[in-house]
Coordinates of C-alpha atoms and ligand atoms in Angstrom, one line a residue:
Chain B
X1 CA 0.0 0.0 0.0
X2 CA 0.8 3.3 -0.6
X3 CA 0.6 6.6 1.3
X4 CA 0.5 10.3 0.6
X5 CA 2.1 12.2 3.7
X6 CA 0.5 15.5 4.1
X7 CA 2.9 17.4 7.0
X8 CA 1.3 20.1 8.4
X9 CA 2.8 23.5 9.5
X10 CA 4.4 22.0 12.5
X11 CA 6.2 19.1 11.2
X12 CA 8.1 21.9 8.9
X13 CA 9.1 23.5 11.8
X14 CA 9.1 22.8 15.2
X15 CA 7.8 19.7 15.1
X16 CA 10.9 18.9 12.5
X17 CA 11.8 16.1 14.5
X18 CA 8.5 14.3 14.0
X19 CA 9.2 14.7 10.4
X20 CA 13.0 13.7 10.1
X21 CA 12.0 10.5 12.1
X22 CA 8.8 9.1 10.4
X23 CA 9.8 9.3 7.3
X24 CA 13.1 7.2 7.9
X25 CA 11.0 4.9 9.4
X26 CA 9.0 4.5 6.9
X27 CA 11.5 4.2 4.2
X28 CA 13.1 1.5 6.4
X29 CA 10.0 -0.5 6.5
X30 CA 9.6 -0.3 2.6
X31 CA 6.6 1.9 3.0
X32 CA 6.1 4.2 0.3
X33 CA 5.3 7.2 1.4
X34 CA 4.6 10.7 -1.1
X35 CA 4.5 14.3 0.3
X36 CA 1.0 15.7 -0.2
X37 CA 1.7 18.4 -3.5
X38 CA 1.5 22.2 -2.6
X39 CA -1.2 20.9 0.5
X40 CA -2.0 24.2 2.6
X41 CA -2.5 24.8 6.4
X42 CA -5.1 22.5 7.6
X43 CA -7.7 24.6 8.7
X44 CA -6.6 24.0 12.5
X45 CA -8.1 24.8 16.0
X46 CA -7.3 28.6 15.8
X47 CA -9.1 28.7 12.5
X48 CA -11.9 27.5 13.9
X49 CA -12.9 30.0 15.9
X50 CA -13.2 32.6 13.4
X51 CA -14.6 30.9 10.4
X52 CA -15.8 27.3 10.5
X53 CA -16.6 27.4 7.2
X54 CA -13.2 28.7 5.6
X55 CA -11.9 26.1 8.0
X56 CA -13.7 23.4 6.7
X57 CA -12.8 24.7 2.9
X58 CA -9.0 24.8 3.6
X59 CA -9.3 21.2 4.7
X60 CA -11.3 20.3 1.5
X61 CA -8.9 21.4 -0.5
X62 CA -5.9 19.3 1.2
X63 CA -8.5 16.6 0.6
X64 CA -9.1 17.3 -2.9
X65 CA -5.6 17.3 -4.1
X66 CA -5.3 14.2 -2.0
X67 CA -7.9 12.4 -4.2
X68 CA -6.3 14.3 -7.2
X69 CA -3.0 12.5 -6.3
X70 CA -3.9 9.4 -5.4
X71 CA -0.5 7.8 -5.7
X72 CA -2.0 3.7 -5.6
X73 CA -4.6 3.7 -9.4
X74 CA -5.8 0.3 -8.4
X75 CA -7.0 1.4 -5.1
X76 CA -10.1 3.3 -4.7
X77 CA -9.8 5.0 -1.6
X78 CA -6.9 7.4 -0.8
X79 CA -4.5 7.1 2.3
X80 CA -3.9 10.6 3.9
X81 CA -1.0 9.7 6.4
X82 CA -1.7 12.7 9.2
X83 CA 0.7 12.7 12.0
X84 CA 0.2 15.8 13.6
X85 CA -2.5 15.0 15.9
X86 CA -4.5 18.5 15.2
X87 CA -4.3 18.0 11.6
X88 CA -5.7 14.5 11.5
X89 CA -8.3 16.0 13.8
X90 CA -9.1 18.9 11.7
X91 CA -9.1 16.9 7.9
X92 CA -11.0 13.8 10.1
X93 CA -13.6 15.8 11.0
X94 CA -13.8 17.7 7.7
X95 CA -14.5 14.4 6.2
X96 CA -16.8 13.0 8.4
X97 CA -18.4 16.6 8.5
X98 CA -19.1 16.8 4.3
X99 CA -20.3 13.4 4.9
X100 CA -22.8 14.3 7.4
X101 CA -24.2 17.7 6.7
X102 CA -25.5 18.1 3.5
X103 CA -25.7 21.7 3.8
X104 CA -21.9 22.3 4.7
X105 CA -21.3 19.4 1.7
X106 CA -23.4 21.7 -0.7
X107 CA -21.8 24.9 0.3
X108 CA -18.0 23.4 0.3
X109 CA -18.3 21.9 -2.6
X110 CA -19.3 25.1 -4.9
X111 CA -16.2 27.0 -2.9
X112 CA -14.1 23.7 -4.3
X113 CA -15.4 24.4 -8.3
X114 CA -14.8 28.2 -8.0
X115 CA -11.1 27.0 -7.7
X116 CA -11.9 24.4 -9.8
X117 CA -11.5 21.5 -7.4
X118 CA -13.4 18.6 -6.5
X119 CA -14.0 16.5 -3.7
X120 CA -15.9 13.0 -4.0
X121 CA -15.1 11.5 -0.9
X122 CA -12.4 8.8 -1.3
X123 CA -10.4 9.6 1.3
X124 CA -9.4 8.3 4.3
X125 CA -7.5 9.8 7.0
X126 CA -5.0 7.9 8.4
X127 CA -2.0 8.6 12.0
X128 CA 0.6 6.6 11.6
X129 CA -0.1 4.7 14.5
X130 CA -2.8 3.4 12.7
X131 CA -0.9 2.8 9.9
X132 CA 2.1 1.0 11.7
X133 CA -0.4 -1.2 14.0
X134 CA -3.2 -2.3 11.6
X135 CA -1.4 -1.9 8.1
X136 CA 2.4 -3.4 8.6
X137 CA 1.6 -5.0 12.0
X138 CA 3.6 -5.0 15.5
X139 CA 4.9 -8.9 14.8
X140 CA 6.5 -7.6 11.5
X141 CA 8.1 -4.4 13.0
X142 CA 9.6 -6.3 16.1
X143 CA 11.1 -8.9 13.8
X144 CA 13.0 -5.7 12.3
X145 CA 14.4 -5.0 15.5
X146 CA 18.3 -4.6 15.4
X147 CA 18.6 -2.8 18.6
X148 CA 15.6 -3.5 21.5
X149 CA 15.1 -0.6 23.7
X150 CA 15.3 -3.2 26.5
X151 CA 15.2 -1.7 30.1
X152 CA 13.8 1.7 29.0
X153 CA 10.7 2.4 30.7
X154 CA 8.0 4.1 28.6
X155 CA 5.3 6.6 29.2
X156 CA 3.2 6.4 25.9
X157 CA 1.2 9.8 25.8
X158 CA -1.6 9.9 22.8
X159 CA -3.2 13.7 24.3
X160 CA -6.3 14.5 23.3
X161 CA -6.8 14.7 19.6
X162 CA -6.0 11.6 18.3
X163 CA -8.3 9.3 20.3
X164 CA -11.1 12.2 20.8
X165 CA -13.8 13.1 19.7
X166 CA -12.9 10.4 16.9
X167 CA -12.1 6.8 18.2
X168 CA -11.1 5.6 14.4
X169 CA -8.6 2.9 15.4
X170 CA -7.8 2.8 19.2
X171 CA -9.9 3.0 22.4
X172 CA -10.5 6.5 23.8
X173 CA -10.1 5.8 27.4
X174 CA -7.2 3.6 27.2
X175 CA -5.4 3.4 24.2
X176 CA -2.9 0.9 23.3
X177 CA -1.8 1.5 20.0
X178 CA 1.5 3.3 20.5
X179 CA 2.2 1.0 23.9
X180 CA 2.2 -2.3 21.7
X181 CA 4.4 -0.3 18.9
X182 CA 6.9 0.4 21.7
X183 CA 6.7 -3.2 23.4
X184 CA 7.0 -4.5 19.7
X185 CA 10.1 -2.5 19.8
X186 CA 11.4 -4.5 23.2
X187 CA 11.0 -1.7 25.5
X188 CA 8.8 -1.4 28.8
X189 CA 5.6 1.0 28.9
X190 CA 4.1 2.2 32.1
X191 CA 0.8 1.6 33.0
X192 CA -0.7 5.0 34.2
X193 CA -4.0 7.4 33.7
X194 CA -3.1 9.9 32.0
X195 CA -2.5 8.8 28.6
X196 CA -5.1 11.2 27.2
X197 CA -5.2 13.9 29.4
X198 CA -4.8 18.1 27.6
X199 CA -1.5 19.0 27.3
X200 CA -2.6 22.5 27.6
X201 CA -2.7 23.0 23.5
X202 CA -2.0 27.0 22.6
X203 CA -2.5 27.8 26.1
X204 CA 0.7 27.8 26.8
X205 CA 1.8 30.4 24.6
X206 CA -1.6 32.5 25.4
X207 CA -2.3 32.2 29.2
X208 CA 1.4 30.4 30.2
X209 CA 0.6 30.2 34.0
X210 CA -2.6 27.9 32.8
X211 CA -1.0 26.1 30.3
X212 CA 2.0 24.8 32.0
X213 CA 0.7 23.2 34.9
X214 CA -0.9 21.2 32.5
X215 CA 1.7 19.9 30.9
X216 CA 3.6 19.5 34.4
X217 CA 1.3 17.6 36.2
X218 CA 1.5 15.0 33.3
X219 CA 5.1 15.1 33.4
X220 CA 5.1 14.7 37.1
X221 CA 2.8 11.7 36.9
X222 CA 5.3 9.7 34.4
X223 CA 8.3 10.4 36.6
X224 CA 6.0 9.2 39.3
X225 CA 4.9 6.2 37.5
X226 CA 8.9 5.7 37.2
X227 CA 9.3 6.4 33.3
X228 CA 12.6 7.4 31.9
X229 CA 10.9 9.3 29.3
X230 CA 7.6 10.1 27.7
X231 CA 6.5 9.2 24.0
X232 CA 4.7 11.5 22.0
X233 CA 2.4 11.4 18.6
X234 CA 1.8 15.0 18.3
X235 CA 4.1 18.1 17.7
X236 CA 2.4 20.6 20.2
X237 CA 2.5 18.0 23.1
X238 CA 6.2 17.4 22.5
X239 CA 6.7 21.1 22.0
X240 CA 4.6 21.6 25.3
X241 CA 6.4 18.8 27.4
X242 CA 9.7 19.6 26.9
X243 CA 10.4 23.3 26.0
X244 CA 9.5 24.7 29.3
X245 CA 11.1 22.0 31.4
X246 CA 13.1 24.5 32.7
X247 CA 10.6 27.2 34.0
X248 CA 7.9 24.9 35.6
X249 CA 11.2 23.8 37.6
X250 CA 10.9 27.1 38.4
X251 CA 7.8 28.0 39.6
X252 CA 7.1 24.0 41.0
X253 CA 10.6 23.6 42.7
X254 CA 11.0 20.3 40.8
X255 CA 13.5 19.8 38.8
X256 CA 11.5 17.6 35.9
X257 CA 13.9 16.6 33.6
X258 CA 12.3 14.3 31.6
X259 CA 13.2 13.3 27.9
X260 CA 10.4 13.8 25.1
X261 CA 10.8 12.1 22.3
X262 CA 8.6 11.1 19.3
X263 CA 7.5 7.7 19.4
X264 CA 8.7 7.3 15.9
X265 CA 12.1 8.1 16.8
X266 CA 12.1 5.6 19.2
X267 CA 10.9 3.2 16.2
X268 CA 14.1 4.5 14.0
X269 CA 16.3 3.9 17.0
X270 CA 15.1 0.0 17.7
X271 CA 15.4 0.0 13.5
X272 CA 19.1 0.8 13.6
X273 CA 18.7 4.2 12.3
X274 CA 21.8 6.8 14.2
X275 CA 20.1 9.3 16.5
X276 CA 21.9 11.7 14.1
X277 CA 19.4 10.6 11.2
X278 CA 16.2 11.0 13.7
X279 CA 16.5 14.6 14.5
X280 CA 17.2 13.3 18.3
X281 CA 19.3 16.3 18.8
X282 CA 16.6 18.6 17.8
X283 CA 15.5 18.4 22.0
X284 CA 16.2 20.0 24.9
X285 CA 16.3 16.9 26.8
X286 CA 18.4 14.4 25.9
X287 CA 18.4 10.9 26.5
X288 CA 20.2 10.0 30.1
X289 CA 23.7 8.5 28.8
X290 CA 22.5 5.4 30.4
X291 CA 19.8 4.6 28.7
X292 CA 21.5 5.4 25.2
X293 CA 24.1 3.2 26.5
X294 CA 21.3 0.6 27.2
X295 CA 20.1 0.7 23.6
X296 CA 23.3 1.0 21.3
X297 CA 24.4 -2.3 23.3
X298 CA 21.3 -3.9 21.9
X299 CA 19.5 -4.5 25.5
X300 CA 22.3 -6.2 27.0
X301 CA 22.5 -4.0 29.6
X302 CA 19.3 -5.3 30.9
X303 CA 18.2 -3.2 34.1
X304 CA 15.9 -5.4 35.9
Chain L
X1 CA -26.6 52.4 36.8
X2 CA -25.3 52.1 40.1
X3 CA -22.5 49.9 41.6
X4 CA -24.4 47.5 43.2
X5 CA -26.7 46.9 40.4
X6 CA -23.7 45.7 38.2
X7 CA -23.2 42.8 41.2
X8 CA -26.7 41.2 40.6
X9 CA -26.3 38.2 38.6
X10 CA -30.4 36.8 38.7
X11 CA -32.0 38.7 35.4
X12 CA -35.4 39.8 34.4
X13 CA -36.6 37.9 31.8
X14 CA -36.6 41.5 29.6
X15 CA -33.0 41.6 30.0
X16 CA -31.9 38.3 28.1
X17 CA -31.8 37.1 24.5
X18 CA -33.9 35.0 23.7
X19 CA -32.1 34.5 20.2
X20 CA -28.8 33.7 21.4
X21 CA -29.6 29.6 22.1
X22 CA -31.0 29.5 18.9
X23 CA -28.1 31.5 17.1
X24 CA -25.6 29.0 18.9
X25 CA -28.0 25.7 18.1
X26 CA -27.5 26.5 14.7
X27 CA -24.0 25.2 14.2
X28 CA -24.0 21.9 12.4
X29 CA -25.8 18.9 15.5
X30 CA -26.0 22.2 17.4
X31 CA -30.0 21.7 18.2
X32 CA -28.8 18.8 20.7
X33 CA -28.4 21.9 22.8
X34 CA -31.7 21.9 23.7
X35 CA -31.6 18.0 25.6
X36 CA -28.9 19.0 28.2
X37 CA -29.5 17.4 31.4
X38 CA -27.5 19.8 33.4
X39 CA -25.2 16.8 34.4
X40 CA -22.6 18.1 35.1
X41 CA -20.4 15.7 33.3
X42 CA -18.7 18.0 31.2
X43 CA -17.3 20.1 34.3
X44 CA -16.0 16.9 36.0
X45 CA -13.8 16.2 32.7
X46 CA -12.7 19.4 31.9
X47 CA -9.0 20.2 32.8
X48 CA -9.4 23.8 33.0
X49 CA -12.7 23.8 34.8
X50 CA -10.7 25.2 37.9
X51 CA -9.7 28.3 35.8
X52 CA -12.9 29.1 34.4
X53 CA -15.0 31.7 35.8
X54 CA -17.9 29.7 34.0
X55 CA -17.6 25.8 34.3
X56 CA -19.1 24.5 30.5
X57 CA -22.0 23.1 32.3
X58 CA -23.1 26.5 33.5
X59 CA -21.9 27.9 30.5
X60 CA -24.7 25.5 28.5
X61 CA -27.5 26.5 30.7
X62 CA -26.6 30.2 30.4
X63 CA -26.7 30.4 26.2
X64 CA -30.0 28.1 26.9
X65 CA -31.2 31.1 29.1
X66 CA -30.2 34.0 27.1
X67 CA -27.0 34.9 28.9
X68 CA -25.6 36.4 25.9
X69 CA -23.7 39.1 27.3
X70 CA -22.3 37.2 30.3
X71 CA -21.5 34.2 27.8
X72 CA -19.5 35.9 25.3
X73 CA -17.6 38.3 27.8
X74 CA -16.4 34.9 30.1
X75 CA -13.3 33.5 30.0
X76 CA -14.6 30.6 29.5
X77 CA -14.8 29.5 25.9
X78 CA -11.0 31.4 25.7
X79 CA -9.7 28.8 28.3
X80 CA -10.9 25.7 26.1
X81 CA -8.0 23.8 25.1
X82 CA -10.7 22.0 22.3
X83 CA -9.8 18.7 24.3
X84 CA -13.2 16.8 23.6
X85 CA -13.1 15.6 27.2
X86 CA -16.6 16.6 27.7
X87 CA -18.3 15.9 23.9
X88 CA -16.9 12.6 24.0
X89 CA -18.7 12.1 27.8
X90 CA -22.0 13.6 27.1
X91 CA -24.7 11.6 28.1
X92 CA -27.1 13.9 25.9
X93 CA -24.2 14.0 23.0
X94 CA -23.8 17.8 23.0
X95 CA -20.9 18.9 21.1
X96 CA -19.4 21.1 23.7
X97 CA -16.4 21.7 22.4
X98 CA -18.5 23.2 19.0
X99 CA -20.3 25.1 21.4
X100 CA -17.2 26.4 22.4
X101 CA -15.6 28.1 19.1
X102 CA -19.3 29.1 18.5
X103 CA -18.9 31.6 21.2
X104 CA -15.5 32.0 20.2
X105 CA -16.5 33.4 16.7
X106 CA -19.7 35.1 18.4
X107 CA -17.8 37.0 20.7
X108 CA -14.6 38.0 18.3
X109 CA -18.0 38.8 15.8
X110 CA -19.4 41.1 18.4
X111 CA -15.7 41.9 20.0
X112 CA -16.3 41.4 23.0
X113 CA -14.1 39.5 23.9
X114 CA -11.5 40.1 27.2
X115 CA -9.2 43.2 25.9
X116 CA -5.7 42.3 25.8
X117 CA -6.7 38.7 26.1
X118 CA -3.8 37.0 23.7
X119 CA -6.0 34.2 22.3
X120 CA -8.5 36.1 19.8
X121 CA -5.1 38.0 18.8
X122 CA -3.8 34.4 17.9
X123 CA -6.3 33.3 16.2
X124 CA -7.1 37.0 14.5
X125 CA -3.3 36.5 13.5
X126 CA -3.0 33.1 12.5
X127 CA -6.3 33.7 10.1
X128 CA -4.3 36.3 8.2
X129 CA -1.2 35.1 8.3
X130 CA -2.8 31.8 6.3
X131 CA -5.3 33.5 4.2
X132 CA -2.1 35.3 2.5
X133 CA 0.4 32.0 2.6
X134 CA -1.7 28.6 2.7
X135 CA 0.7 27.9 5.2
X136 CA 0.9 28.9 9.2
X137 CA 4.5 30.4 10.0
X138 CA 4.8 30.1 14.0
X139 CA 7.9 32.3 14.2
X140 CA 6.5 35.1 12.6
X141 CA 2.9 34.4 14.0
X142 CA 4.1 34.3 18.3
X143 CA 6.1 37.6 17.2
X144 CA 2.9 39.7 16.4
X145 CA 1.4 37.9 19.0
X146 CA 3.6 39.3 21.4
X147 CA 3.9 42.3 19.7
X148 CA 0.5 43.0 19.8
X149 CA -0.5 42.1 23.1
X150 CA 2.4 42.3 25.1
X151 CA 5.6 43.2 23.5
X152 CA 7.5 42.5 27.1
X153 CA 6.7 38.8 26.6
X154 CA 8.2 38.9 23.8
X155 CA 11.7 39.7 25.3
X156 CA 10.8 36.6 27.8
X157 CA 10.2 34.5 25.2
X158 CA 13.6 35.4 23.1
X159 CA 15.6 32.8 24.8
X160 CA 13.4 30.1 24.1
X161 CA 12.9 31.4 20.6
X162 CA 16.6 31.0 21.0
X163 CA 17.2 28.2 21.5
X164 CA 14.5 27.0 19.1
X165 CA 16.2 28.7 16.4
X166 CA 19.7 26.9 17.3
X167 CA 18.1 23.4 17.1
X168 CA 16.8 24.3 13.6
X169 CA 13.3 24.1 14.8
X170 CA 12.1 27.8 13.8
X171 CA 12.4 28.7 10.8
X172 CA 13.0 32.4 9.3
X173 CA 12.0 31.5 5.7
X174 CA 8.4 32.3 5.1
X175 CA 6.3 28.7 4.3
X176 CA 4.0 29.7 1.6
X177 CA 2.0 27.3 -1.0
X178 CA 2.3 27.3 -4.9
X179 CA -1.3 28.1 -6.1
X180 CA -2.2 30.9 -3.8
X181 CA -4.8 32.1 -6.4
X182 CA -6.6 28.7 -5.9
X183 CA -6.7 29.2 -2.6
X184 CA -7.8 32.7 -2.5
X185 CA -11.0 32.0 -4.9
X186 CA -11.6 29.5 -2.4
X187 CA -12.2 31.7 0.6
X188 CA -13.3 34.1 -1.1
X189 CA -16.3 32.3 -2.6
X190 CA -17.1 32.0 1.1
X191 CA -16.4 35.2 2.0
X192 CA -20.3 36.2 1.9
X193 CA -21.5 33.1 3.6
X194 CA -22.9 34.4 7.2
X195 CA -21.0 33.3 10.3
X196 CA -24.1 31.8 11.9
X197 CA -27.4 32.9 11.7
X198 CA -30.0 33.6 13.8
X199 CA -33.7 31.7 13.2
X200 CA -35.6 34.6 15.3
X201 CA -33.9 37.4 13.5
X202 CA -33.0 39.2 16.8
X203 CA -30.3 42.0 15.9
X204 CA -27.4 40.7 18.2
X205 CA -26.3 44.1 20.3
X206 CA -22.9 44.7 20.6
X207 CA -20.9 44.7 24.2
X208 CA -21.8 47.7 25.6
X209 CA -25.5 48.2 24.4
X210 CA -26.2 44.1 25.9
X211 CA -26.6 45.8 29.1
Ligands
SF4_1 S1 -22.4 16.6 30.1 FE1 -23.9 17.1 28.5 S2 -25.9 16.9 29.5 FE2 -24.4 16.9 31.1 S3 -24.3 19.1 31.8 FE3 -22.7 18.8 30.2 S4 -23.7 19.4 28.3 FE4 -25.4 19.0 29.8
SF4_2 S1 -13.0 20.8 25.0 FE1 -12.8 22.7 26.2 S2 -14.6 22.7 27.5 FE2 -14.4 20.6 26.8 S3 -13.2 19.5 28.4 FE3 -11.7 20.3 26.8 S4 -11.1 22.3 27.6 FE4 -13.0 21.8 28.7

């Protein structure tokens, strides 16, 4: 199967590292993978409140050149790989939305031929968890494995929008999907309740004081819960968790220090893939020499 | 109008609007409004509940009263992270978080909104900044944040911009899109739709004259 790989504003900045690791991954596990041609900002949560509509018609048009470019001709409906967690939100429920209402469908769609678009509804929005769980399958990737991340203890944190309001592929109380990727990958995750939970989103640029005890009480739960670092699927919660490390030490007299990485680098890590090639030294918090230790020896500097 | 009268929070039925819950119900599902139980279940899930001065369930029976005024100048609807902790809890399926960028809209519509408040300045910002590219640019969009809402922030934030900057995660090249007329005759055939419409017809008053 193939996939077209629409980035997002983030992953072509600073979520770079989200980028620079999935596809590497992908390309290691012979997935074919195309960049989404001149795709535009997907509409996201800020556009939304001022315009749902124009919202709705920027994510329409990512879909349309999506169907336009379908790179698989025998397959009729189009993968959209999403890994930013707002985008696949926003172009999800743009889908599911022209589906729905007729009246936004009607409306959309005339906006679409005035730049003479169109949108039939082939396709289907897909987060690389998805992809990697249901698609190539955790049995597959762990046979892959050159170096097990054994001994690392894992938080696996989805945040909000890839589980809600949408549960397309994994449960939304207690999702599993990026836990069994990173077990696959030989590595221990930690069993805790706040898998979910807001990171805070924009708030922490907006109303900081608000926004970051957010993000630190999730942080404080996973060093709690005994995790040497946190796993992420979504740009902002990475960006959230681990740039401002250093001022909720601050103003909670904890030092957190807590690595934040993107699940998929982990993935290119396990693969054999040098941190160098998986943007690793993109963040603020690096790895404890330990554990990087732990995983170049191919997990024979088992902890336990 | 004297002090004390500004306190009282009951209303006379003559000073609500009883076209705001229908103005807000008419978002796309947005009737389902009108079944809330009054649960309380959205509160409970929120994360910033403790920071709002409205929790959403008291902002749901307020728009079903006519609070218009009180609705629209809250903090609340500012503070929502669009989480989906309470939609996807609703006994009565009420999509809160819709609900939520309705009164967004409704109160940047009427402005107002909380002055100085960053977050309509964000999203005012980031509207512009994609209707010209296709693309968002954060750099450029937090520095007319800052800039236009509190430039000293902006000297706080250097450092981290900083160090963003040194990890090559901020860019200084502006992301823009190949076919920006495409784009542009796309929202602009829009560009006449109304926001949301009212079914009663009631003339929504602006900040002041809600009084
Ligand atoms: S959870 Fe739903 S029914 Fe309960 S108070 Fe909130 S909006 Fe009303
Ligand atoms: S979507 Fe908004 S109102 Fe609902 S739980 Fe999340 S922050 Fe609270």
């Amino acid at each position: 199967m193939s996939y077209l790989y629409f980035p997002g504003c983030s992953l072509k900045s600073t979520g770079r590292g989200y980028e620079e690791s999935i596809l590497p991954v992908f390309e290691a596990l012979q997935m074919p993978v195309k960049e989404l041609n001149d795709w535009n900002c997907c509409g996201a949560t800020a556009y939304m409140s001022i315009n749902e509509l124009t919202a709705f018609a920027l994510s329409a048009r990512n879909l349309a050149l999506a169907e336009k470019q379908n790179p698989d001709s025998r397959s009729e409906t189009v993968n959209l790989m999403a890994p930013c967690a707002g985008c696949y939100l926003v172009l999800n429920k743009t889908e599911r939305y022209l589906k729905e209402f007729p009246d936004i469908r009607k409306k959309i769609s005339d906006s679409l031929k005035s730049a003479n678009l169109e949108y039939k509804g082939k396709v289907k929005v897909r987060h690389p968890l998805d992809i990697l769980v249901n698609d190539f399958g955790t049995d597959k990737l762990s046979k892959q494995v050159k170096n097990p991340l054994r001994g690392l203890k894992i938080a696996c944190y989805y945040g909000c929008q890839i589980v809600r309001p949408y549960a397309e592929f994994d449960d939304q109380h207690n999702p599993i999907t990026m836990d069994r990727l990173m077990q696959a990958i030989g590595a221990t995750t930690v069993d805790w309740p706040l898998k979910t939970r807001c990171c805070g989103g924009s708030l922490t640029g907006t109303i900081q004081d608000v926004g970051l005890r957010l993000s630190y009480i999730i942080l404080r739960e996973a060093k709690k819960r005994g995790a040497d670092l946190v796993a992420t699927a979504c740009p902002l919660c990475q960006f959230n968790l681990e740039c401002f490390q250093n001022k909720m030490g601050r103003l909670y007299h904890d030092e957190v220090n807590m690595p934040v990485f993107y699940f998929s680098q982990l993935i290119g890590l396990a693969l054999g893939i040098p941190a160098k090639k998986l943007a690793m030294e993109r963040s603020f918090v690096p790895l404890k020499t330990s554990d990087m230790a732990k995983i170049m020896e191919g997990g024979t500097n088992v902890r336990s | 109008m004297p002090d004390w009268q500004k306190w009282r929070k009951i209303k006379y039925e003559a000073e609500l609007d009883p076209g705001f819950a229908d103005k807000i119900a008419s978002i796309p599902g947005g009737e389902k409004l009108f079944k809330c139980i009054q649960c309380g279940t959205c509160s409970g899930m929120c994360p910033l509940s403790p920071d709002m001065d409205y929790t959403p369930r008291q902002i749901i029976a307020m728009i079903r009263a006519g609070f218009k005024k009180e609705v629209l100048s809250s903090h609340t609807c500012w503070l929502c992270a669009s989480c989906y902790a309470c939609t996807v809890e609703c006994p009565k399926e009420i999509k809160i978080t819709d609900i939520m960028y309705a009164a967004k809209r409704l109160a940047i519509q009427e402005k107002v909104y909380p002055k100085r408040f960053a977050i309509p300045v964000l999203a005012r910002e980031f509207f512009n900044g994609v209707k010209r590219q296709g693309r968002s640019n954060e750099s450029f969009l937090l520095t007319r944040l800052y800039l236009k809402t509190n430039p000293l922030q902006l000297f706080k934030q250097a450092f981290l911009g900083l160090q963003l900057f040194y990890r090559g995660r901020m860019s200084l090249k502006l992301e823009s899109i190949e076919h920006k007329n495409e784009l542009k005759a796309l929202l602009n055939s829009l560009e006449k739709e109304p926001l949301m419409k009212s079914k009663t017809g009631t003339p929504v008053a602006t900040g002041e004259g809600a009084r």
